[in-house]
mmCIF file of C-alpha atoms in Angstrom:
data_model
loop_
_atom_site.group_PDB
_atom_site.id
_atom_site.type_symbol
_atom_site.label_atom_id
_atom_site.label_comp_id
_atom_site.label_asym_id
_atom_site.label_seq_id
_atom_site.Cartn_x
_atom_site.Cartn_y
_atom_site.Cartn_z
ATOM 1 C CA MET A 185 435.415 288.401 121.859
ATOM 2 C CA LYS A 186 433.118 291.194 123.058
ATOM 3 C CA SER A 187 433.772 292.646 126.406
ATOM 4 C CA LYS A 188 430.110 291.762 127.401
ATOM 5 C CA ASP A 189 431.081 288.217 126.931
ATOM 6 C CA ILE A 190 434.094 288.251 129.578
ATOM 7 C CA TYR A 191 432.604 290.642 131.767
ATOM 8 C CA LEU A 192 430.957 288.045 134.116
ATOM 9 C CA PRO A 193 433.434 285.460 134.194
ATOM 10 C CA ILE A 194 436.354 288.062 135.102
ATOM 11 C CA GLY A 195 433.919 289.698 137.346
ATOM 12 C CA LEU A 196 433.077 286.500 139.237
ATOM 13 C CA VAL A 197 436.999 285.574 139.650
ATOM 14 C CA ILE A 198 437.428 289.399 140.903
ATOM 15 C CA ALA A 199 434.774 288.800 143.365
ATOM 16 C CA ILE A 200 435.853 285.619 144.886
ATOM 17 C CA GLY A 201 439.509 287.173 145.040
ATOM 18 C CA ILE A 202 438.355 290.150 147.086
ATOM 19 C CA SER A 203 436.283 288.302 149.314
ATOM 20 C CA LEU A 204 439.170 286.184 150.282
ATOM 21 C CA ILE A 205 441.298 289.154 150.917
ATOM 22 C CA ILE A 206 438.905 291.569 152.367
ATOM 23 C CA PRO A 207 435.728 290.052 153.445
ATOM 24 C CA SER A 208 434.564 292.122 156.033
ATOM 25 C CA LEU A 209 432.218 294.678 153.755
ATOM 26 C CA GLY A 210 430.730 291.589 152.177
ATOM 27 C CA ILE A 211 430.053 289.997 155.600
ATOM 28 C CA ASN A 212 428.272 293.559 156.803
ATOM 29 C CA LEU A 213 426.041 293.641 153.489
ATOM 30 C CA LYS A 214 424.547 290.186 153.999
ATOM 31 C CA GLY A 215 422.969 290.860 157.012
ATOM 32 C CA TYR A 216 420.731 293.472 155.122
ATOM 33 C CA GLY A 217 419.225 290.987 152.928
ATOM 34 C CA ILE A 218 420.846 292.564 149.682
ATOM 35 C CA ASN A 219 421.110 289.208 147.851
ATOM 36 C CA LYS A 220 417.356 288.494 147.282
ATOM 37 C CA ILE A 221 417.122 292.262 145.958
ATOM 38 C CA LEU A 222 419.867 291.848 143.535
ATOM 39 C CA VAL A 223 418.077 288.499 142.345
ATOM 40 C CA MET A 224 414.680 290.524 142.056
ATOM 41 C CA ILE A 225 416.592 293.273 139.778
ATOM 42 C CA ILE A 226 418.246 290.709 137.559
ATOM 43 C CA PHE A 227 414.940 289.208 136.666
ATOM 44 C CA PHE A 228 412.957 292.559 136.628
ATOM 45 C CA ILE A 229 415.520 293.484 133.712
ATOM 46 C CA ASN A 230 415.108 290.383 131.957
ATOM 47 C CA GLY A 231 411.622 290.736 131.829
ATOM 48 C CA TYR A 232 411.686 294.024 130.500
ATOM 49 C CA LYS A 233 414.016 292.874 127.823
ATOM 50 C CA THR A 234 412.021 289.936 126.740
ATOM 51 C CA ARG A 235 409.634 289.882 123.641
ATOM 52 C CA LEU A 236 407.398 287.181 122.806
ATOM 53 C CA LYS A 237 406.138 288.542 119.429
ATOM 54 C CA ASP A 238 407.084 287.319 115.771
ATOM 55 C CA PHE A 239 407.640 283.709 116.585
ATOM 56 C CA ASN A 240 406.588 280.836 114.350
ATOM 57 C CA TYR A 241 405.067 277.801 115.993
ATOM 58 C CA ASN A 242 404.191 274.618 114.463
ATOM 59 C CA ALA A 243 404.198 270.753 115.464
ATOM 60 C CA SER A 244 407.662 270.150 115.002
ATOM 61 C CA PHE A 245 408.636 272.885 117.444
ATOM 62 C CA PHE A 246 406.218 271.887 120.086
ATOM 63 C CA LYS A 247 407.578 268.336 120.132
ATOM 64 C CA THR A 248 410.956 269.886 120.396
ATOM 65 C CA LEU A 249 409.531 271.949 123.272
ATOM 66 C CA CYS A 250 408.328 269.028 125.304
ATOM 67 C CA ALA A 251 411.291 266.862 124.716
ATOM 68 C CA ILE A 252 413.638 269.814 126.113
ATOM 69 C CA THR A 253 411.526 270.368 129.017
ATOM 70 C CA VAL A 254 411.611 266.905 130.033
ATOM 71 C CA ILE A 255 415.303 266.775 129.571
ATOM 72 C CA SER A 256 416.373 269.955 131.002
ATOM 73 C CA LEU A 257 413.815 270.195 134.174
ATOM 74 C CA PHE A 258 413.581 266.461 134.979
ATOM 75 C CA ILE A 259 416.351 264.351 133.680
ATOM 76 C CA GLY A 260 418.794 267.087 134.682
ATOM 77 C CA PRO A 261 418.090 266.835 138.485
ATOM 78 C CA LEU A 262 418.333 262.840 138.228
ATOM 79 C CA LEU A 263 421.725 263.277 136.591
ATOM 80 C CA GLY A 264 422.690 265.650 139.318
ATOM 81 C CA LEU A 265 421.129 263.074 142.225
ATOM 82 C CA ALA A 266 423.272 260.177 140.374
ATOM 83 C CA ALA A 267 426.356 262.356 140.583
ATOM 84 C CA THR A 268 425.892 263.019 144.180
ATOM 85 C CA ILE A 269 425.669 259.214 144.918
ATOM 86 C CA LEU A 270 428.557 257.889 142.731
ATOM 87 C CA LEU A 271 431.083 260.695 143.963
ATOM 88 C CA PRO A 272 432.168 260.881 147.401
ATOM 89 C CA VAL A 273 431.333 264.388 147.833
ATOM 90 C CA THR A 274 430.078 266.501 150.995
ATOM 91 C CA SER A 275 426.548 267.670 151.651
ATOM 92 C CA GLY A 276 427.506 271.093 150.629
ATOM 93 C CA ILE A 277 428.785 270.130 147.250
ATOM 94 C CA ALA A 278 425.931 267.755 146.853
ATOM 95 C CA LEU A 279 423.595 270.559 147.495
ATOM 96 C CA GLY A 280 425.293 272.731 144.957
ATOM 97 C CA ILE A 281 425.247 269.865 142.192
ATOM 98 C CA ILE A 282 421.712 268.948 142.775
ATOM 99 C CA ILE A 283 420.672 273.027 142.779
ATOM 100 C CA ILE A 284 422.500 273.552 139.305
ATOM 101 C CA SER A 285 421.372 270.343 137.756
ATOM 102 C CA SER A 286 417.726 271.302 138.629
ATOM 103 C CA VAL A 287 417.480 274.824 137.519
ATOM 104 C CA PRO A 288 416.325 275.649 133.919
ATOM 105 C CA THR A 289 418.568 276.892 131.288
ATOM 106 C CA THR A 290 420.797 280.085 131.255
ATOM 107 C CA LEU A 291 419.075 283.651 130.484
ATOM 108 C CA SER A 292 421.062 284.700 127.559
ATOM 109 C CA SER A 293 424.416 282.734 126.690
ATOM 110 C CA GLY A 294 422.773 279.712 125.396
ATOM 111 C CA ILE A 295 421.051 282.240 123.019
ATOM 112 C CA VAL A 296 424.400 283.751 122.207
ATOM 113 C CA ILE A 297 425.993 280.629 121.598
ATOM 114 C CA THR A 298 423.213 278.942 119.539
ATOM 115 C CA GLU A 299 423.739 282.134 117.186
ATOM 116 C CA ASN A 300 427.162 281.835 117.119
ATOM 117 C CA ALA A 301 426.996 278.042 115.699
ATOM 118 C CA GLY A 302 424.358 279.303 113.245
ATOM 119 C CA GLY A 303 421.504 278.021 115.154
ATOM 120 C CA ASN A 304 418.076 279.522 115.168
ATOM 121 C CA LYS A 305 418.203 282.318 117.638
ATOM 122 C CA ALA A 306 414.283 282.745 117.713
ATOM 123 C CA THR A 307 413.847 279.359 118.730
ATOM 124 C CA ALA A 308 416.651 279.245 121.382
ATOM 125 C CA LEU A 309 415.059 282.592 122.844
ATOM 126 C CA LEU A 310 411.347 280.914 123.073
ATOM 127 C CA ILE A 311 412.898 277.720 124.620
ATOM 128 C CA THR A 312 414.646 279.738 127.065
ATOM 129 C CA ILE A 313 411.665 281.751 128.306
ATOM 130 C CA PHE A 314 409.377 278.770 128.411
ATOM 131 C CA LEU A 315 412.008 276.759 130.539
ATOM 132 C CA ASN A 316 412.604 279.501 132.972
ATOM 133 C CA PHE A 317 408.956 279.927 133.397
ATOM 134 C CA ILE A 318 408.052 276.152 134.050
ATOM 135 C CA GLY A 319 411.225 275.880 135.865
ATOM 136 C CA ILE A 320 409.697 277.924 138.766
ATOM 137 C CA PHE A 321 407.027 275.476 139.147
ATOM 138 C CA THR A 322 409.120 272.339 138.508
ATOM 139 C CA LEU A 323 412.303 273.168 140.482
ATOM 140 C CA PRO A 324 410.937 273.108 144.175
ATOM 141 C CA LEU A 325 409.625 269.587 143.526
ATOM 142 C CA MET A 326 412.609 268.181 141.986
ATOM 143 C CA LEU A 327 414.877 269.660 144.412
ATOM 144 C CA TYR A 328 412.610 268.489 147.217
ATOM 145 C CA LEU A 329 412.712 264.737 145.796
ATOM 146 C CA CYS A 330 416.341 264.690 144.880
ATOM 147 C CA LEU A 331 417.740 266.292 148.361
ATOM 148 C CA SER A 332 415.383 263.965 150.413
ATOM 149 C CA VAL A 333 417.284 260.915 148.751
ATOM 150 C CA SER A 334 420.410 262.802 149.940
ATOM 151 C CA ASN A 335 419.430 263.559 153.345
ATOM 152 C CA ILE A 336 419.230 267.202 152.998
ATOM 153 C CA SER A 337 415.817 268.840 154.263
ATOM 154 C CA LEU A 338 413.739 271.489 151.931
ATOM 155 C CA SER A 339 410.285 272.835 152.146
ATOM 156 C CA ALA A 340 409.007 272.717 148.412
ATOM 157 C CA GLY A 341 406.402 274.959 149.322
ATOM 158 C CA ASN A 342 408.291 277.636 150.969
ATOM 159 C CA LEU A 343 410.825 277.518 148.018
ATOM 160 C CA LEU A 344 407.974 277.838 145.564
ATOM 161 C CA ILE A 345 406.651 280.910 147.312
ATOM 162 C CA LYS A 346 410.008 282.588 147.410
ATOM 163 C CA LEU A 347 410.661 281.872 143.917
ATOM 164 C CA ILE A 348 407.492 283.362 142.714
ATOM 165 C CA ILE A 349 408.123 286.496 144.832
ATOM 166 C CA ILE A 350 411.759 286.958 143.944
ATOM 167 C CA VAL A 351 411.815 285.591 140.353
ATOM 168 C CA PHE A 352 408.486 285.268 138.666
ATOM 169 C CA LEU A 353 406.776 288.600 139.857
ATOM 170 C CA PRO A 354 409.746 290.847 139.149
ATOM 171 C CA PHE A 355 410.005 289.159 135.456
ATOM 172 C CA ILE A 356 406.264 290.024 134.947
ATOM 173 C CA CYS A 357 406.382 293.324 136.377
ATOM 174 C CA GLY A 358 409.268 294.200 134.070
ATOM 175 C CA ASN A 359 407.818 292.785 131.125
ATOM 176 C CA LEU A 360 404.448 294.732 131.559
ATOM 177 C CA ILE A 361 406.312 297.874 132.404
ATOM 178 C CA HIS A 362 407.980 298.024 128.872
ATOM 179 C CA LYS A 363 404.478 298.022 127.491
ATOM 180 C CA TYR A 364 404.187 301.643 128.854
ATOM 181 C CA ILE A 365 407.852 302.621 129.502
ATOM 182 C CA ASP A 366 410.300 302.148 126.609
ATOM 183 C CA ILE A 367 413.735 302.947 127.623
ATOM 184 C CA LYS A 368 416.266 303.249 125.011
ATOM 185 C CA LYS A 369 418.775 300.315 125.021
ATOM 186 C CA THR A 370 421.658 301.471 127.119
ATOM 187 C CA THR A 371 425.037 299.951 128.066
ATOM 188 C CA ILE A 372 423.821 300.191 131.929
ATOM 189 C CA ILE A 373 420.814 297.793 131.289
ATOM 190 C CA ASP A 374 422.852 295.184 129.355
ATOM 191 C CA TYR A 375 425.388 295.025 132.303
ATOM 192 C CA THR A 376 423.371 295.232 135.363
ATOM 193 C CA PRO A 377 422.047 291.666 135.569
ATOM 194 C CA SER A 378 425.696 290.221 135.511
ATOM 195 C CA THR A 379 426.676 293.058 137.794
ATOM 196 C CA CYS A 380 424.005 292.011 140.153
ATOM 197 C CA ILE A 381 425.198 288.249 139.925
ATOM 198 C CA ILE A 382 428.786 289.527 140.591
ATOM 199 C CA LEU A 383 427.757 291.332 143.847
ATOM 200 C CA ILE A 384 425.785 288.153 145.110
ATOM 201 C CA VAL A 385 428.845 285.953 144.667
ATOM 202 C CA TRP A 386 431.012 288.766 146.487
ATOM 203 C CA ILE A 387 428.833 288.908 149.476
ATOM 204 C CA SER A 388 428.122 285.269 149.829
ATOM 205 C CA ALA A 389 431.819 284.149 149.449
ATOM 206 C CA SER A 390 432.776 286.827 151.874
ATOM 207 C CA SER A 391 430.541 285.669 154.738
ATOM 208 C CA SER A 392 432.258 282.153 154.478
ATOM 209 C CA GLN A 393 435.616 283.293 153.266
ATOM 210 C CA LYS A 394 437.235 280.411 155.600
ATOM 211 C CA GLN A 395 435.579 277.612 154.224
ATOM 212 C CA VAL A 396 436.294 278.813 150.458
ATOM 213 C CA SER A 397 439.832 279.148 151.280
ATOM 214 C CA GLN A 398 440.053 275.715 152.875
ATOM 215 C CA LEU A 399 438.436 273.905 149.922
ATOM 216 C CA SER A 400 440.501 270.791 148.937
ATOM 217 C CA LEU A 401 441.974 269.870 145.596
ATOM 218 C CA LYS A 402 440.119 266.622 145.932
ATOM 219 C CA SER A 403 436.660 268.615 146.332
ATOM 220 C CA LEU A 404 437.630 270.797 143.398
ATOM 221 C CA PHE A 405 438.408 267.910 141.242
ATOM 222 C CA LEU A 406 435.004 266.326 142.148
ATOM 223 C CA ILE A 407 432.976 269.483 141.572
ATOM 224 C CA VAL A 408 434.871 269.700 138.002
ATOM 225 C CA LEU A 409 434.198 266.026 137.372
ATOM 226 C CA ALA A 410 430.610 266.186 138.229
ATOM 227 C CA SER A 411 429.752 269.423 136.420
ATOM 228 C CA ILE A 412 431.614 268.301 133.008
ATOM 229 C CA SER A 413 429.666 265.008 133.230
ATOM 230 C CA ILE A 414 426.371 266.320 133.738
ATOM 231 C CA HIS A 415 426.538 269.005 131.055
ATOM 232 C CA LEU A 416 428.080 266.409 128.435
ATOM 233 C CA LEU A 417 425.293 264.006 129.334
ATOM 234 C CA LEU A 418 422.740 266.611 128.834
ATOM 235 C CA MET A 419 424.151 267.423 125.480
ATOM 236 C CA LEU A 420 424.308 263.623 124.468
ATOM 237 C CA ILE A 421 420.564 263.185 125.344
ATOM 238 C CA ASN A 422 419.352 266.317 123.501
ATOM 239 C CA ASN A 423 421.408 265.356 120.716
ATOM 240 C CA ILE A 424 419.743 261.946 120.635
ATOM 241 C CA ALA A 425 416.069 263.338 121.004
ATOM 242 C CA ALA A 426 416.771 265.951 118.460
ATOM 243 C CA LYS A 427 417.640 263.076 115.947
ATOM 244 C CA LEU A 428 414.722 260.849 117.052
ATOM 245 C CA LEU A 429 412.177 263.753 116.590
ATOM 246 C CA LYS A 430 413.948 264.748 113.038
ATOM 247 C CA THR A 431 414.292 268.272 114.346
ATOM 248 C CA PRO A 432 415.346 270.928 111.824
ATOM 249 C CA TYR A 433 419.116 271.333 111.910
ATOM 250 C CA LYS A 434 419.187 274.971 113.048
ATOM 251 C CA ASN A 435 416.428 274.184 115.841
ATOM 252 C CA LYS A 436 418.684 271.134 116.701
ATOM 253 C CA ILE A 437 421.710 273.462 117.344
ATOM 254 C CA ALA A 438 419.231 275.537 119.723
ATOM 255 C CA MET A 439 418.062 272.468 121.564
ATOM 256 C CA LEU A 440 421.715 271.236 121.971
ATOM 257 C CA PHE A 441 422.951 274.173 123.676
ATOM 258 C CA VAL A 442 419.710 275.909 125.528
ATOM 259 C CA GLY A 443 418.645 272.329 126.502
ATOM 260 C CA SER A 444 422.084 271.543 128.266
ATOM 261 C CA GLN A 445 422.877 274.868 129.812
ATOM 262 C CA LYS A 446 421.779 275.811 133.287
ATOM 263 C CA THR A 447 421.127 279.128 134.890
ATOM 264 C CA LEU A 448 423.685 280.865 137.608
ATOM 265 C CA PRO A 449 421.134 283.689 138.479
ATOM 266 C CA VAL A 450 418.327 280.943 139.440
ATOM 267 C CA SER A 451 420.808 279.028 141.246
ATOM 268 C CA MET A 452 421.603 282.227 143.225
ATOM 269 C CA SER A 453 418.017 282.711 143.849
ATOM 270 C CA VAL A 454 417.458 279.424 145.502
ATOM 271 C CA LEU A 455 420.607 279.637 147.437
ATOM 272 C CA ALA A 456 419.137 283.259 148.733
ATOM 273 C CA ALA A 457 415.904 281.387 149.571
ATOM 274 C CA LEU A 458 417.631 279.031 151.777
ATOM 275 C CA SER A 459 418.546 279.727 155.329
ATOM 276 C CA ASN A 460 422.400 279.795 155.624
ATOM 277 C CA PRO A 461 423.231 277.561 152.592
ATOM 278 C CA PRO A 462 426.922 276.340 152.613
ATOM 279 C CA THR A 463 429.432 278.306 150.534
ATOM 280 C CA THR A 464 430.854 275.072 148.839
ATOM 281 C CA ALA A 465 427.135 274.890 147.128
ATOM 282 C CA LEU A 466 427.656 278.304 145.628
ATOM 283 C CA ILE A 467 431.229 277.503 144.601
ATOM 284 C CA VAL A 468 429.630 274.457 142.634
ATOM 285 C CA CYS A 469 427.145 276.575 140.797
ATOM 286 C CA ILE A 470 429.918 279.241 139.654
ATOM 287 C CA ILE A 471 432.199 276.291 138.570
ATOM 288 C CA PHE A 472 429.516 274.584 136.514
ATOM 289 C CA HIS A 473 428.495 277.990 134.949
ATOM 290 C CA PHE A 474 432.385 278.542 133.900
ATOM 291 C CA LEU A 475 432.734 275.113 132.525
ATOM 292 C CA GLN A 476 429.539 274.703 130.517
ATOM 293 C CA LEU A 477 430.435 278.430 128.832
ATOM 294 C CA ILE A 478 433.877 276.910 127.926
ATOM 295 C CA ILE A 479 432.622 273.736 126.426
ATOM 296 C CA ASP A 480 429.799 275.112 124.675
ATOM 297 C CA SER A 481 431.811 278.244 123.310
ATOM 298 C CA THR A 482 434.472 275.804 121.746
ATOM 299 C CA LEU A 483 431.739 273.473 120.293
ATOM 300 C CA ALA A 484 429.809 276.431 118.762
ATOM 301 C CA PHE A 485 432.939 277.519 117.055
ATOM 302 C CA LYS A 486 433.706 274.023 115.670
ATOM 303 C CA ILE A 487 430.100 273.524 114.339
ATOM 304 C CA LYS A 488 430.362 277.108 112.711
ATOM 305 C CA ALA A 489 433.756 275.779 111.246
ATOM 306 C CA ARG A 490 432.323 272.525 110.083
ATOM 307 C CA LYS A 491 429.287 274.180 108.463
ATOM 308 C CA ASN A 492 431.538 276.582 106.362
ATOM 309 C CA THR A 493 433.242 273.651 105.065
ATOM 310 C CA ASN A 494 429.462 271.871 104.345
ATOM 311 C CA ALA A 495 430.035 269.088 107.101
ATOM 312 C CA LYS A 496 427.979 268.519 110.200
ATOM 313 C CA ILE A 497 429.377 267.884 113.450
ATOM 314 C CA ILE A 498 426.354 267.069 115.147
#
């Protein structure tokens, strides 16, 4: 396993640990609006690194893209809403579950895991870009509808404006700047988005150190149960859709992973756009992120092992 693969998980654990022991510095930084700046840096760099050339488009791919969009951006939020209705969770946990279920796919791990499983990396990349672009506009609507059922108020219009400012515009600027300034690939650029996420978690957790330390075992169990259930259901639905559409095997693997994962940075951007969101919502997003990586990395290893023995697991 490469150091880049474990940097974010280890960094998040350290960030939460420091926030519980020495919360004062993180509390002071929150007052300066640092979180929104960090989110903008994440998407500026992702925009700079994104390339849309050399993709092969065909009717089969567009069918896959439409199916995965419906599953990820519309069915995903409904699964999150169902979990909050069926499970006895607090409003803060419910907010986190619905947010993480509504955001688009991960920005990098889905692509990496698809490649590790022997899937089509180019297809995974294009699906990732498309879902994150469309997700900026579907996210406010789905959050508004799902949260209203859970009696949590949210202004869809205000959230859309904030997402355009802190997610969409930095991404476009980063992509455009690369056409004029080509910086040689460096370790700093690769690690900066993950570092920004770690800092966001540290600042947010520090400001609510008391609430984080008092999170009960029951609440943790419900968060884990909801996270695993939603992720596995999304994988099942994507697998069924791929079979019905007769998606080519390598694209099917991309659909399975990219269509089932949820991105932590966009979750952080939503929380940063809200006024005083409960820290338990942040914890839900982090736990969901950890669990989906563990599940998908394990499944990717099994798929690749089965492929080497000429047997398909999906």
